[in-house]
PDB file of C-alpha atoms and ligand atoms in Angstrom:
ATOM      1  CA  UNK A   1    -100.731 -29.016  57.837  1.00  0.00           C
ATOM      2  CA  UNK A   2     -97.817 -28.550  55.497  1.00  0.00           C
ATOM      3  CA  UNK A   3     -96.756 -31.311  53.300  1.00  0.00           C
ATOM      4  CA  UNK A   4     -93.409 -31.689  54.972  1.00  0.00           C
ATOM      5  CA  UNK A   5     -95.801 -32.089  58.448  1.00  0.00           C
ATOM      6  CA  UNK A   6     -97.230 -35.105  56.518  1.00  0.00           C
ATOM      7  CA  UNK A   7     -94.258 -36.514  55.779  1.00  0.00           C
ATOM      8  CA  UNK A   8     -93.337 -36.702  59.414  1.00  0.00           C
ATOM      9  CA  UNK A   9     -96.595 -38.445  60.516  1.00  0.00           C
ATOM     10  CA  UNK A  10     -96.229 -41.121  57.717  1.00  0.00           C
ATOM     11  CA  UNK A  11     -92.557 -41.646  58.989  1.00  0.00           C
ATOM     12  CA  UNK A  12     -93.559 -42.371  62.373  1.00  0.00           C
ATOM     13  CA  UNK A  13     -96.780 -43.669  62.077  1.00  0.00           C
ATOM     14  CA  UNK A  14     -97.721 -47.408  63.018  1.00  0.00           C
ATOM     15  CA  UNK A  15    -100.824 -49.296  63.349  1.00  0.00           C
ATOM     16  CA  UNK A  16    -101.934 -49.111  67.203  1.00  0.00           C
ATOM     17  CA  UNK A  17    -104.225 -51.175  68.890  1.00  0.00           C
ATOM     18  CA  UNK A  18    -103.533 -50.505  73.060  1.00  0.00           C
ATOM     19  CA  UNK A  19    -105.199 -47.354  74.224  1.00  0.00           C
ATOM     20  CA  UNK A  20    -104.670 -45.668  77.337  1.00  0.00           C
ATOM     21  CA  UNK A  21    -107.551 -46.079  79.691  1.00  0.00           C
ATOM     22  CA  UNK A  22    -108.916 -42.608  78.929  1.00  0.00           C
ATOM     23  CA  UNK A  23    -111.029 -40.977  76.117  1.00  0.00           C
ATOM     24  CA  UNK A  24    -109.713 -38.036  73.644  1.00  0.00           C
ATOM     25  CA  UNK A  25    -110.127 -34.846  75.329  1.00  0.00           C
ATOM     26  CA  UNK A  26    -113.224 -32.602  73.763  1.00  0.00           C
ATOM     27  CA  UNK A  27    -111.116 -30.041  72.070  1.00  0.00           C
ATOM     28  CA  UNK A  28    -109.683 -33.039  70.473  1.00  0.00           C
ATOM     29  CA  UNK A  29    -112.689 -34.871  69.241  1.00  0.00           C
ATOM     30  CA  UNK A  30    -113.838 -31.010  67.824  1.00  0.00           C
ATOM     31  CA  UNK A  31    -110.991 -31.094  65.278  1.00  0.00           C
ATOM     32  CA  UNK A  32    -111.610 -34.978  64.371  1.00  0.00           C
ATOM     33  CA  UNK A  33    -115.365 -34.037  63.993  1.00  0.00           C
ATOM     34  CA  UNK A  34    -114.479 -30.815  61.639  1.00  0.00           C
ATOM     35  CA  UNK A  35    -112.384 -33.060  59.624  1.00  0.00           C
ATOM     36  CA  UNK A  36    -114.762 -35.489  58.972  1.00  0.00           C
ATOM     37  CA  UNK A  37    -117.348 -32.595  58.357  1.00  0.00           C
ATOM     38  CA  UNK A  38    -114.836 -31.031  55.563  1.00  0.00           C
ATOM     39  CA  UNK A  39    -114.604 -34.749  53.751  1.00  0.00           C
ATOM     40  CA  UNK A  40    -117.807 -35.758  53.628  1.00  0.00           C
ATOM     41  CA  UNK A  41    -118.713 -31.895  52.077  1.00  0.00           C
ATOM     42  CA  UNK A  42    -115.770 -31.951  50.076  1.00  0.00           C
ATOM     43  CA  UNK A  43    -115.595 -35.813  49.106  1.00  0.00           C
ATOM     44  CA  UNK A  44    -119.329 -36.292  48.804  1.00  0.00           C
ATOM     45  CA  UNK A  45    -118.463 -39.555  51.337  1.00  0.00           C
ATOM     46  CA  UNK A  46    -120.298 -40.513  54.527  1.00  0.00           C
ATOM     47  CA  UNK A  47    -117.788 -40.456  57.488  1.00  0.00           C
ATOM     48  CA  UNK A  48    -118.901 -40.806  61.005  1.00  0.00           C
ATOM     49  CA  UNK A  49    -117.597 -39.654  64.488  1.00  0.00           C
ATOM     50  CA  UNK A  50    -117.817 -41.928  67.230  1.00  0.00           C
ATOM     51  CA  UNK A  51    -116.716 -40.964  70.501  1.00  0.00           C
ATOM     52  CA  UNK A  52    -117.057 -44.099  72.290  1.00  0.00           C
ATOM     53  CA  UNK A  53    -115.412 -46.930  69.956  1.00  0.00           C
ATOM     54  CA  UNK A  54    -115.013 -49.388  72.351  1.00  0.00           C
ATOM     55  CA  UNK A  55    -118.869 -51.811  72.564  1.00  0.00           C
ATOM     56  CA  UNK A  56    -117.287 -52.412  68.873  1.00  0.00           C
ATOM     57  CA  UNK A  57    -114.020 -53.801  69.667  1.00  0.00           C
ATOM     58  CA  UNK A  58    -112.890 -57.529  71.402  1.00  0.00           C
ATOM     59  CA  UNK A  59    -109.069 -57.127  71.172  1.00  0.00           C
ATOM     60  CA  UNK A  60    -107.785 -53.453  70.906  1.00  0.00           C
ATOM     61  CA  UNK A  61    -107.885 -52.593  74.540  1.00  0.00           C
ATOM     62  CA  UNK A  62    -107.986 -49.125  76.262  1.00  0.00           C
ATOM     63  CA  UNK A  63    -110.555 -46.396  75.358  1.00  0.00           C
ATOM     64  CA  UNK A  64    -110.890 -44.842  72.043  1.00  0.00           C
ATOM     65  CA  UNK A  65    -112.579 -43.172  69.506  1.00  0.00           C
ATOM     66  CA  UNK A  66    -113.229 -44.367  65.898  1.00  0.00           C
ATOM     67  CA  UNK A  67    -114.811 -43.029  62.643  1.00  0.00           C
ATOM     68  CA  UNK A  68    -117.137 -45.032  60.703  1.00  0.00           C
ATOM     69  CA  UNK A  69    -115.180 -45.160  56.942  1.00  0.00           C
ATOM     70  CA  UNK A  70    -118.701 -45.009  54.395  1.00  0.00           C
ATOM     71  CA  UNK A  71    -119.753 -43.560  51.197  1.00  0.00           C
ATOM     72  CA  UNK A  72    -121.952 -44.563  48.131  1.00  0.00           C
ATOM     73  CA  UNK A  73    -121.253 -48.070  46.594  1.00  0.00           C
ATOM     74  CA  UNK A  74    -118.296 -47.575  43.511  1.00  0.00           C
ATOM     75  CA  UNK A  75    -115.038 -48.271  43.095  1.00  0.00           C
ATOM     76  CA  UNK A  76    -114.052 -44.283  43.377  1.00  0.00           C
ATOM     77  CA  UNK A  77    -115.912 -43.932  46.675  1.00  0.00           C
ATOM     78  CA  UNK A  78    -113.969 -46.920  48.066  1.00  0.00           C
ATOM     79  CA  UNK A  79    -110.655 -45.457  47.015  1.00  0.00           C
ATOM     80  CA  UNK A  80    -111.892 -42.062  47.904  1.00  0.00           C
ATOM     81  CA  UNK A  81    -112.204 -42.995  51.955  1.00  0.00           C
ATOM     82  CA  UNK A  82    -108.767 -44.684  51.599  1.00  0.00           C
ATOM     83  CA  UNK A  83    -107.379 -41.545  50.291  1.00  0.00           C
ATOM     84  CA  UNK A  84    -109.743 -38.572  52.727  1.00  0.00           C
ATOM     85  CA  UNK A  85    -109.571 -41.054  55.629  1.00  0.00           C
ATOM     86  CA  UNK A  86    -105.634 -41.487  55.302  1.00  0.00           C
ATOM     87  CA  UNK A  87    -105.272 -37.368  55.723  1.00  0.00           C
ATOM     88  CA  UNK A  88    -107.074 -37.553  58.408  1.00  0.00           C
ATOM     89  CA  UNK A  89    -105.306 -40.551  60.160  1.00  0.00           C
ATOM     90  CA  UNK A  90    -102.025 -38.160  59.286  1.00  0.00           C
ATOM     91  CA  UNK A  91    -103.163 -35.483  60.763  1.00  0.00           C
ATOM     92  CA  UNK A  92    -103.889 -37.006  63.795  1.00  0.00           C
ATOM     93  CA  UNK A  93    -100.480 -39.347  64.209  1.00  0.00           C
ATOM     94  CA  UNK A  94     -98.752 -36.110  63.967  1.00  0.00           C
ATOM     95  CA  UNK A  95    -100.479 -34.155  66.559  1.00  0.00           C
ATOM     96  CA  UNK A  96     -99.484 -37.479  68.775  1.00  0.00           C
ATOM     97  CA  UNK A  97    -102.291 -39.370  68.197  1.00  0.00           C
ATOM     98  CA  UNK A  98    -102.481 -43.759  68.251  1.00  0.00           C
ATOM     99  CA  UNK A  99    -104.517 -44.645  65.094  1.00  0.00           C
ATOM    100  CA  UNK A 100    -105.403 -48.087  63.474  1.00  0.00           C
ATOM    101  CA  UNK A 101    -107.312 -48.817  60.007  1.00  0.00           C
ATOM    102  CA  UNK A 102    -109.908 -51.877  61.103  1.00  0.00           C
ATOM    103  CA  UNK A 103    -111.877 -53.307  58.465  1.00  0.00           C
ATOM    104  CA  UNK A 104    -111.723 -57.160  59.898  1.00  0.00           C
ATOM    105  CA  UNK A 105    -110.956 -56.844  63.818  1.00  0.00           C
ATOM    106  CA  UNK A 106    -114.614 -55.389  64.636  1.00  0.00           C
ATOM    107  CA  UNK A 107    -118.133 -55.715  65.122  1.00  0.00           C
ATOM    108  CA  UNK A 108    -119.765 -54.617  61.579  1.00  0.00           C
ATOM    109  CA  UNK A 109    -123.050 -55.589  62.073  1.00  0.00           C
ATOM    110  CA  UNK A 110    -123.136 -53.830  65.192  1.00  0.00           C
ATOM    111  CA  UNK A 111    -122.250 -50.333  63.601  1.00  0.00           C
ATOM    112  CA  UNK A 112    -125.026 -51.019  61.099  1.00  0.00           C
ATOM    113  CA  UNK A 113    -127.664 -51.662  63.940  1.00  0.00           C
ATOM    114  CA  UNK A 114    -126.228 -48.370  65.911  1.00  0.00           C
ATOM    115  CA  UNK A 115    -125.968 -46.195  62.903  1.00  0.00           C
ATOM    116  CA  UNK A 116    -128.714 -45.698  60.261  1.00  0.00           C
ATOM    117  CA  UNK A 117    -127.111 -46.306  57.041  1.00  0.00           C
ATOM    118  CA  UNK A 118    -129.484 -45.578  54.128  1.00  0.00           C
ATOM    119  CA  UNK A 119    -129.246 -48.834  51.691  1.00  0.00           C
ATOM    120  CA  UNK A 120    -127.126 -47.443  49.170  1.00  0.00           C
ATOM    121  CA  UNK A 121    -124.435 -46.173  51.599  1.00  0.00           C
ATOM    122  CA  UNK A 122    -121.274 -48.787  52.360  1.00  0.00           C
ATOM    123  CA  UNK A 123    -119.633 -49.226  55.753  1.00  0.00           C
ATOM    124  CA  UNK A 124    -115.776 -49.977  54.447  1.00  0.00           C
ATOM    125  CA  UNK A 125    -113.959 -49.865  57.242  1.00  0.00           C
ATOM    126  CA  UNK A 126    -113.584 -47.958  60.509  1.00  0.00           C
ATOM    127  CA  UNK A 127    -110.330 -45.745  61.804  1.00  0.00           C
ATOM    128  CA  UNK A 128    -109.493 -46.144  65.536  1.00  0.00           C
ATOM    129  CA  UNK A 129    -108.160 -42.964  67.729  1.00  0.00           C
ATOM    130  CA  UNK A 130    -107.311 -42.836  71.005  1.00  0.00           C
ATOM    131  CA  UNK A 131    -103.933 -41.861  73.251  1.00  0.00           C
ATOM    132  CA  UNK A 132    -101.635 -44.997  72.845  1.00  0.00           C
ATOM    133  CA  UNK A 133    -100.052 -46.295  75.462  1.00  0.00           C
ATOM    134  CA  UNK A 134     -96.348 -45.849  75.609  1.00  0.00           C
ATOM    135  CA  UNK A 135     -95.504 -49.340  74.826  1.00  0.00           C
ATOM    136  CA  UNK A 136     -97.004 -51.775  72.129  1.00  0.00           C
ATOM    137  CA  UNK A 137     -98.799 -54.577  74.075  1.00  0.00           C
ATOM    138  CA  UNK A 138     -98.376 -57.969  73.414  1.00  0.00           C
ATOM    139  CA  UNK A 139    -101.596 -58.094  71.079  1.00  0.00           C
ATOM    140  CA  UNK A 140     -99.795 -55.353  69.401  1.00  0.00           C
ATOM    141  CA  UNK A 141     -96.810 -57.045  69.168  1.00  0.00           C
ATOM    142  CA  UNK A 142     -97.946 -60.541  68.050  1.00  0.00           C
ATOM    143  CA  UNK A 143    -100.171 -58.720  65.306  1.00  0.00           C
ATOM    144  CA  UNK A 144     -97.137 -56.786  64.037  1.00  0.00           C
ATOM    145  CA  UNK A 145     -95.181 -60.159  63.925  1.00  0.00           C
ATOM    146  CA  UNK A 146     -98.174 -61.950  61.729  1.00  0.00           C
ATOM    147  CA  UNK A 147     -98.270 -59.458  59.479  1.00  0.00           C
ATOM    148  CA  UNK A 148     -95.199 -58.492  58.631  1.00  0.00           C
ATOM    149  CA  UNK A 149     -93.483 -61.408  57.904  1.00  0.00           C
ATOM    150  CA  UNK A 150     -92.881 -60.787  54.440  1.00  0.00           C
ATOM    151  CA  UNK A 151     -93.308 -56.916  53.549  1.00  0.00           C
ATOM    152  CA  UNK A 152     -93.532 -56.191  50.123  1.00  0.00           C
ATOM    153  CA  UNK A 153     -91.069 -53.494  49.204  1.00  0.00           C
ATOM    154  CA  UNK A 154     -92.059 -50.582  46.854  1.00  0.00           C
ATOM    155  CA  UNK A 155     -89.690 -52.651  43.959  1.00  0.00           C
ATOM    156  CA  UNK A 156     -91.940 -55.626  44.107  1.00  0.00           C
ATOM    157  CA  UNK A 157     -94.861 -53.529  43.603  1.00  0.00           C
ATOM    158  CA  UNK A 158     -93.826 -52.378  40.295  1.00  0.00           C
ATOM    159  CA  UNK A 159     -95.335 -54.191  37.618  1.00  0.00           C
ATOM    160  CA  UNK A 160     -94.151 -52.666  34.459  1.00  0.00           C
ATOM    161  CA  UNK A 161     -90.893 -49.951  34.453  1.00  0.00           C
ATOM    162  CA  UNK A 162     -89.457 -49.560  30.766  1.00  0.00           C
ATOM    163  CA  UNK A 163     -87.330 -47.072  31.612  1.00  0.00           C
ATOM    164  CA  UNK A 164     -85.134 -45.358  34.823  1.00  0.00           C
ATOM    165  CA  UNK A 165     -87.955 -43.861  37.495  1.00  0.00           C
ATOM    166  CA  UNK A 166     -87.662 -40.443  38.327  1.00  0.00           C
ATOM    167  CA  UNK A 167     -86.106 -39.658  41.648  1.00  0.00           C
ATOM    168  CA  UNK A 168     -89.139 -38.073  43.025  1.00  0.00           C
ATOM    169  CA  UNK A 169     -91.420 -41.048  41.475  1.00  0.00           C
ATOM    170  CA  UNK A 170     -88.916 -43.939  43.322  1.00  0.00           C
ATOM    171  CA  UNK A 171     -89.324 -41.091  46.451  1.00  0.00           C
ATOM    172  CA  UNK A 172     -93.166 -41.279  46.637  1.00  0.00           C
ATOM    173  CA  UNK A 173     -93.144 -44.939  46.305  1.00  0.00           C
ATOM    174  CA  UNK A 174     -91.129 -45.378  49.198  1.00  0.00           C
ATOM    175  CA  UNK A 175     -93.216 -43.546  51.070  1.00  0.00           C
ATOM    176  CA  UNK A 176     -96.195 -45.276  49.774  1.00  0.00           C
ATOM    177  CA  UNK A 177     -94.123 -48.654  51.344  1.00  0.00           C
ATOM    178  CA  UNK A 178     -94.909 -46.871  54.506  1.00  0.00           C
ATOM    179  CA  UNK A 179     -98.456 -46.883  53.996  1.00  0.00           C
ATOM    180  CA  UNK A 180    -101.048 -48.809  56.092  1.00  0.00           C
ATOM    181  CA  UNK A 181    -102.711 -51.538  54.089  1.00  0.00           C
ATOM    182  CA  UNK A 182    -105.094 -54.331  55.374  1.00  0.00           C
ATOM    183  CA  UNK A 183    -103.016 -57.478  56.847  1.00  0.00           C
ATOM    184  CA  UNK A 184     -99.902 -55.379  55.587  1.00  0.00           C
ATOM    185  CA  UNK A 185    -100.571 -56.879  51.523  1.00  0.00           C
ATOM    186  CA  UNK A 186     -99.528 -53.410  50.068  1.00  0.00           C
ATOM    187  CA  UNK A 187    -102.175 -54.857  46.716  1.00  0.00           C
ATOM    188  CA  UNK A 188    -101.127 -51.824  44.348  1.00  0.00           C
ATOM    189  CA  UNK A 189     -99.508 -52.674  41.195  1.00  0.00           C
ATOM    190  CA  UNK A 190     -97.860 -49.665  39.834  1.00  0.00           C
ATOM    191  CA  UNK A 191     -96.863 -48.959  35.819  1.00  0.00           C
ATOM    192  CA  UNK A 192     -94.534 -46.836  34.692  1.00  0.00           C
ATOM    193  CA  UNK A 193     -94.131 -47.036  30.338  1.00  0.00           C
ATOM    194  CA  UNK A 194     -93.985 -44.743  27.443  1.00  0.00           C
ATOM    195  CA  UNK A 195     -93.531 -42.143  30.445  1.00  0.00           C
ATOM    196  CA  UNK A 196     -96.970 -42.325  31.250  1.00  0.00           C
ATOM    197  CA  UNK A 197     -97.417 -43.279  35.635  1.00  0.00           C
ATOM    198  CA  UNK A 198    -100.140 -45.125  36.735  1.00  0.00           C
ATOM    199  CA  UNK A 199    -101.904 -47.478  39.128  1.00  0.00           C
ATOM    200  CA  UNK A 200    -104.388 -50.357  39.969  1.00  0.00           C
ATOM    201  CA  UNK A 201    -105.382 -52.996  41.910  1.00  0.00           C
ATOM    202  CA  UNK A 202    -106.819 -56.736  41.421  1.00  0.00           C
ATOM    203  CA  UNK A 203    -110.226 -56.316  42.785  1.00  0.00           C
ATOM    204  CA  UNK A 204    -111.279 -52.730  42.493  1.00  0.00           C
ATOM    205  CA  UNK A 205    -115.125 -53.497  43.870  1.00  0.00           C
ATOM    206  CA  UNK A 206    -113.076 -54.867  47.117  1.00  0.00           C
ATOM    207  CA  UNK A 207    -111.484 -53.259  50.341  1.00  0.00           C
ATOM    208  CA  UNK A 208    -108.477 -53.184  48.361  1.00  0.00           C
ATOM    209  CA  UNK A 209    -109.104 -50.203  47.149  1.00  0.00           C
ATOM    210  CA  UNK A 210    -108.901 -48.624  50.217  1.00  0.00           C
ATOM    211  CA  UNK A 211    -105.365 -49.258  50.505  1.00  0.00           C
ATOM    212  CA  UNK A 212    -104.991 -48.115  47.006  1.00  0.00           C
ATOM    213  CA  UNK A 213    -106.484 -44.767  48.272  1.00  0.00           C
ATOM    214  CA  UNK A 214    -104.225 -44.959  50.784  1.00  0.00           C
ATOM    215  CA  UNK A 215    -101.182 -45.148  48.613  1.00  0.00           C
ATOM    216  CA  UNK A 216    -102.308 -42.285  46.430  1.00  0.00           C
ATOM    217  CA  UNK A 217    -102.389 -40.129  48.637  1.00  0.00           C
ATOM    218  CA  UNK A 218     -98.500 -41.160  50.278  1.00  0.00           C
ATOM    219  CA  UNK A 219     -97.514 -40.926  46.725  1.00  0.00           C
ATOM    220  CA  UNK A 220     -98.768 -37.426  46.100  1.00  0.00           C
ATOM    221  CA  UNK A 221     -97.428 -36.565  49.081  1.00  0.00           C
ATOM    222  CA  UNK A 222     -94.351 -37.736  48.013  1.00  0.00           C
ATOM    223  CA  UNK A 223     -93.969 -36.451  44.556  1.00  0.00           C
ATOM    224  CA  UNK A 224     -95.190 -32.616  46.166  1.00  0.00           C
ATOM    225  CA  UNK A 225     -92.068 -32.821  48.342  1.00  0.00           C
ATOM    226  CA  UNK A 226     -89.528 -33.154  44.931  1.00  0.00           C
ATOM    227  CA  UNK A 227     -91.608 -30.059  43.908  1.00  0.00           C
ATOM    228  CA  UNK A 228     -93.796 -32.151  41.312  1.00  0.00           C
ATOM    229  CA  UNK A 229     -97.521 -30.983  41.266  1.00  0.00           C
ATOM    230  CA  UNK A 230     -99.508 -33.686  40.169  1.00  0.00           C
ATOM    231  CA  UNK A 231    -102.880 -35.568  40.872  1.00  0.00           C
ATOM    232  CA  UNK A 232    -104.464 -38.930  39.494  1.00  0.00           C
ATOM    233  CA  UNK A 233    -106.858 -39.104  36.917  1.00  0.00           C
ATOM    234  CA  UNK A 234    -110.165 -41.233  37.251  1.00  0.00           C
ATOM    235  CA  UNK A 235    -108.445 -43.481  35.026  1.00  0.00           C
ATOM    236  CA  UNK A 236    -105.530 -43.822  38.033  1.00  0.00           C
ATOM    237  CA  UNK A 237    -102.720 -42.283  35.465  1.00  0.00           C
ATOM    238  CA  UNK A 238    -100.721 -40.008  37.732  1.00  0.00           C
ATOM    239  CA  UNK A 239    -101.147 -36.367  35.855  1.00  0.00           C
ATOM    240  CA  UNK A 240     -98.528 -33.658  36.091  1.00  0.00           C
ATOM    241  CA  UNK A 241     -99.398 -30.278  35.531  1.00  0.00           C
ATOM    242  CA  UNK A 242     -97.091 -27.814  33.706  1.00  0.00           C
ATOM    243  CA  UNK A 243     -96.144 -24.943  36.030  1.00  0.00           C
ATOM    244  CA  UNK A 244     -97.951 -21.983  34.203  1.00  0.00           C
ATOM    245  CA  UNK A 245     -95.781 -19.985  32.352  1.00  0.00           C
ATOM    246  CA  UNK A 246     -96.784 -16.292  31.076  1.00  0.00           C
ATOM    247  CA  UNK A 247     -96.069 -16.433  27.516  1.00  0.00           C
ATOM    248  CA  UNK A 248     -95.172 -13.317  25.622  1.00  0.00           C
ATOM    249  CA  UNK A 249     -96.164 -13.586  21.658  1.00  0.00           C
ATOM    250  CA  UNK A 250     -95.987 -10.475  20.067  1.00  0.00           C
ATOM    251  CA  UNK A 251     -98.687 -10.205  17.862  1.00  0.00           C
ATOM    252  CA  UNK A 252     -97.592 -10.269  13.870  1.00  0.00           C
ATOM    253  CA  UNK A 253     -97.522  -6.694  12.738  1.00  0.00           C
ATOM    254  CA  UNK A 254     -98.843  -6.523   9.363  1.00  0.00           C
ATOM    255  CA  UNK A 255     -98.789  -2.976   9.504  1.00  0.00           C
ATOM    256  CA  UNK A 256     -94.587  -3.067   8.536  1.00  0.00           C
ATOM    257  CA  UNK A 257     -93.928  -3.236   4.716  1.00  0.00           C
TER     258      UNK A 257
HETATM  259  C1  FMN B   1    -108.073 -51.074  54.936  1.00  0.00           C
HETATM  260  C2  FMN B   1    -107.321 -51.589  56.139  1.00  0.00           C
HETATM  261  C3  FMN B   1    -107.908 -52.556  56.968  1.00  0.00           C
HETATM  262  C4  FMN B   1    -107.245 -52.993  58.123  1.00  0.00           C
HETATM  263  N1  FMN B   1    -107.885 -53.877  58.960  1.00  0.00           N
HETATM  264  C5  FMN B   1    -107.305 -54.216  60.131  1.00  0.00           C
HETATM  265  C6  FMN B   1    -108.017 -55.032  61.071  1.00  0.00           C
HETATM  266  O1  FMN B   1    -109.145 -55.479  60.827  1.00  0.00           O
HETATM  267  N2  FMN B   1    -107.427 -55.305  62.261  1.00  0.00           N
HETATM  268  C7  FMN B   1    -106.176 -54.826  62.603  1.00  0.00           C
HETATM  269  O2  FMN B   1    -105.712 -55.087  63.706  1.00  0.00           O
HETATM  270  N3  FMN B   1    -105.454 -54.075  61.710  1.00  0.00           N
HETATM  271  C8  FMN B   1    -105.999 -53.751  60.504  1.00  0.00           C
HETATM  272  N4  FMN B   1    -105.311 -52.951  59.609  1.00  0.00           N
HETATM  273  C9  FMN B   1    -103.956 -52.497  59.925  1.00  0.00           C
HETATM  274  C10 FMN B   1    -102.915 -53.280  59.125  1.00  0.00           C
HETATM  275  O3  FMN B   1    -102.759 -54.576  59.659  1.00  0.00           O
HETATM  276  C11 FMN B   1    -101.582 -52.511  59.126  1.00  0.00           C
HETATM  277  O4  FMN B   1    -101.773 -51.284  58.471  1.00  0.00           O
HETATM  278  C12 FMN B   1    -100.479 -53.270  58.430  1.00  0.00           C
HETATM  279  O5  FMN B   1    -100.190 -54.466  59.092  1.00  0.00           O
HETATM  280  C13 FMN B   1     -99.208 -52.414  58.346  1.00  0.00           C
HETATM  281  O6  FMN B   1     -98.759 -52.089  59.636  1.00  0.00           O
HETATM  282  P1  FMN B   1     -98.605 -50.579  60.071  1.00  0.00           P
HETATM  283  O7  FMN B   1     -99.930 -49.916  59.885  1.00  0.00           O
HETATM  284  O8  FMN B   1     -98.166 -50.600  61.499  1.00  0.00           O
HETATM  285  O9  FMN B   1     -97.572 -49.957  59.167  1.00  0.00           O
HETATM  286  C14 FMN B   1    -105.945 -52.516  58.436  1.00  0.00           C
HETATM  287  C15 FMN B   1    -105.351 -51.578  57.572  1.00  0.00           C
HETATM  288  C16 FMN B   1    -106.029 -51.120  56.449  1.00  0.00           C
HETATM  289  C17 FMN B   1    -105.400 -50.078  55.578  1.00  0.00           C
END
């Protein structure tokens, strides 16, 4: 998918929670399995197909899919799944797909029972998939109303700024505003001083940093549309790298008197 294909899923995607009463065609559950193959190989994480989401759900109706969000137990694993599960959620909102991040509204201990887990390996959170329906149901609609009272705006996430924002910086950030984020809290504090970018949340060993995963990834998608090529460090500082440039030096000629 292009980056400008992203862009369009994050603009139009919402939480869903009403499925239409039928399952994701084969072809479709293919792709969703060969993108969960390529993170887990890629990520090192743990993700897990489901085709049949539904003996793990009481109030998201229809029929659905889900993958099973897990990895090793650190804080970079936890953001990792935020971040590798988000591009998959995008991929599938834009080719029409309903999706919803759960990491309350289902039966945990359940998936642990049905799924062997070694020890070391965390469940985080789960991603619903299925065909929504056409309209948002009233669970749908009295969820949306509960949690988005008050919606933090990308300004109020900004902790420290001592100087203007770059246009494609205040760009990314409003697209990380768009970003899904458990009960809507948006917990990332960004820091912008002594031109240096970076990020963090409260509780780093919580499911907050799955939302913070989440948010990296809307903000690199962001800053790759204003044509800035950058990725974030272990230490969550935002790095730009300098386009290459072919350098001509002409050696010193020591030869000339
Ligand atoms: C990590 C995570 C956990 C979530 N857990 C739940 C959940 O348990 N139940 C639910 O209905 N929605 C859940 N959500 C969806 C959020 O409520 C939703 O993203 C937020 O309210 C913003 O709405 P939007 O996704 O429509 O933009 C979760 C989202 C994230 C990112």
């Amino acid at each position: 998918m292009t980056n400008e294909q992203y862009i369009e899923a994050i603009e139009k995607r919402h939480s869903r929670r009403a499925f239409k009463p039928k399952h994701l065609a084969d072809d479709v559950k293919d792709v969703i399995k060969q993108m969960v193959d390529v993170v887990n190989e890629s990520a090192g994480l743990d993700f897990v197909f489901v085709d049949d989401a539904t003996p793990f759900f009481k109030i998201f109706s229809g029929k659905f899919s889900m993958i099973i969000v897990a990895g090793p137990d650190s804080q970079k694993a936890r953001e990792d799944c935020g971040y590798y599960g988000e591009s998959i959620v995008l991929q599938c909102v834009y080719h029409g797909l309903g999706t919803c991040w759960v990491s309350g509204t289902y039966n945990e201990n359940k998936v642990y029972e049905s799924f062997d887990f070694p020890s070391e390996k965390r469940v985080y959170a789960v991603i619903a998939i299925g065909y929504a329906r056409d309209r948002y149901s009233i669970v749908e609609k009295s969820m949306y109303s509960a949690t988005h009272k008050k919606s933090k705006s990308y300004q109020d996430m900004i902790e420290v700024c001592d100087e203007k924002l770059p246009e494609a910086y205040s760009y990314a950030l409003k697209l990380v505003e768009k970003g899904p984020s458990a009960v809507n809290r948006r917990p990332v504090k960004f820091r912008y001083e002594n031109g240096i970018f970076s990020a963090y949340v409260d509780e780093p060993y919580s499911d907050k940093s799955i939302d913070f995963g989440i948010a990296k990834l809307h903000f690199v998608i962001g800053t790759r549309a204003k044509g800035i090529n950058g990725k974030w460090s272990l230490e969550n500082v935002f790095e730009v790298s300098e386009p290459q440039r072919l350098k001509f030096e002409p050696k010193e000629n020591n030869d000339e008197q």
